[in-house]
Amino acid sequence: MGTIVFGFYGPTLDAGKNDRRWDRWRPTVSLCQQEDLLVDRFELLHQRAHRAGAERVAEDIGMVAPETEVVLHEVRLADPWDFEEVFAAFHDLARRYPFAPETERYLVHITTGTHVMQICWFLLTESRHFPAALVQVRPPQPRDRGGQDPGGHQVIDLDRSRYDRLARRFADERAEGLATLKQGIDTRNAAFNRLVASLEQVALRSREPILLTGPTGAGKTHLARQIDTLLRSRRQLEGPLVEVNCATLRGDGAMSALFGHVRGAYTGAVADREGLLARADGGLLFLDEIGELGVDEQAMLLRAVEEKRFLPVGTDREASSDFRLVAGTNRDLRRAVTEGRFREDLLARIDLWTFELPGLADRPEDIAPNLDHELARAPGRLGVHITMNGDARRRFLSFATSAEATWNANFRDFSAAVSRMATLAPGGRIDVPTVEEEITRLQRAWGQISADGLADGLDALLGTDAARALDRFDRVQLAEVVRVCRRSDSLSAAGRVLFAASRRRRRSVNDADRLRKYLHRHGLTFERVSASPSNGPKAEKDGNRPPLPA
């Protein structure tokens, strides 16, 4: 297999006008003198003004390496330091050259030429426009004990797959970026991990706006802060992180808060004010609940995103701010566009990279690692180390990953639940009673327990496994039936309450029989249900019966 070298004639080094220590050392000629590198053909590029020097180099190569064929290529460059011009010339050569990698090995010589040329050689080699490796030579150096070493060369293959250590370094860097976005939590949900992996690439490679969608409490604010941390770790941000909840921007003050104002812009404007956009210059601007912005503010924001310029209130002198934008919303912005509440052009501008965060109930695999994360944070908030015994952990995770746990506010609910258990933990150790108390609190907050505190008691009635096997619809329905039975003195009385509407339509309905059959489907009887604990003791006689709630 023949070896073909591409290189550019260097009018300084190749002419021998170098430092006196390297008297008459010429890199292009030296490359062809390497004992362990046989060059079959040298494709030597040169400018028209340097034709004579290139021909001398070709002659000298013929003397020291007669087996090497030198092919001269004249390249028209008005300015060898102009990146666009040099890149275009090298790119054109790569496109028209008849590469034959099956029979030829290619090297690109980067010792000579301007720095711009060296950069262009690198880029086009890395992109495989030149299917080659890079090669550079070094001049002879004086030896400590006299004489000189013969110099040498180094081949640099840009195929990273051949370098395990480099590949590991890039993999470790990628893993570090993903861990930053996930706050170090070992998330296991495949869909969420794919989302984070895509977000990491977009955040580092694109400066376009990023839109985070998802339900309230899904973690949009935390993720925006982690994006800021990631970009700072890669030195892509210098300015501050500026956060604003757009739902708090109302009326005349919204424009001033976002874009600033000048003194006298309106009554009460006694001094110039720097807006949030100006404050975010060079940094990251997080606009949470962007769907709450007014239409006028949306129009101003669109120009600021596109042109990095805007008008503070009360002046016709433009201000500028070069910020990275991350927006968040729990609303359907496309629906808001059809309803005229959100500008279609602004949505098109911020919708290039949209990431929809799943709710916690859709990520049951991630509840356990998030529990560990919240417990690890407890010492910083409470000043004491918090642990959780095995039974308590199993009971909480069983509830937290079941269909019964709706996590209406997602991570806000979850974080608050762990914080409450940590605060109430006896001796800093969360036990089963503490967990049960928290589960009852969550059920009440989610409407699974009636306002007067009466629990549905389905776990006790049916057994934990049977109760968990019920659909949420059936659990809610059965819980209401149990509540009514506990407040009624007889099967018939409970049936009259439960089937009052249908009885008015169909007078022949047997309420007691209908209720008995319903309870039987769940393996229950009225006697068993009514004997279960309730808010107070059931009276034996009608005269002592507690009144039904209004």
Tab-separated table of C-alpha atoms in Angstrom, residues 403-406 408 443 446-448 458 467-479:
chain	number	residue	atom	x	y	z
A	403	ALA	CA	-51.578	3.593	41.693
A	404	GLU	CA	-52.930	5.026	44.942
A	405	ALA	CA	-50.098	7.580	45.037
A	406	THR	CA	-51.112	10.189	42.492
A	408	ASN	CA	-50.609	15.600	42.283
A	443	GLN	CA	-54.306	10.741	51.051
A	446	TRP	CA	-55.276	14.191	47.421
A	447	GLY	CA	-58.929	13.756	48.391
A	448	GLN	CA	-58.609	10.020	49.063
A	458	LEU	CA	-59.833	-0.680	52.240
A	467	ALA	CA	-56.880	-3.428	47.763
A	468	ARG	CA	-53.837	-2.549	45.633
A	469	ALA	CA	-55.195	-4.733	42.801
A	470	LEU	CA	-58.242	-2.494	42.408
A	471	ASP	CA	-58.329	0.222	39.791
A	472	ARG	CA	-58.361	3.724	41.210
A	473	PHE	CA	-61.939	4.151	39.922
A	474	ASP	CA	-63.101	1.099	41.881
A	475	ARG	CA	-61.185	2.179	45.010
A	476	VAL	CA	-62.876	5.576	45.036
A	477	GLN	CA	-66.295	4.028	44.485
A	478	LEU	CA	-65.859	1.343	47.131
A	479	ALA	CA	-64.449	3.851	49.616
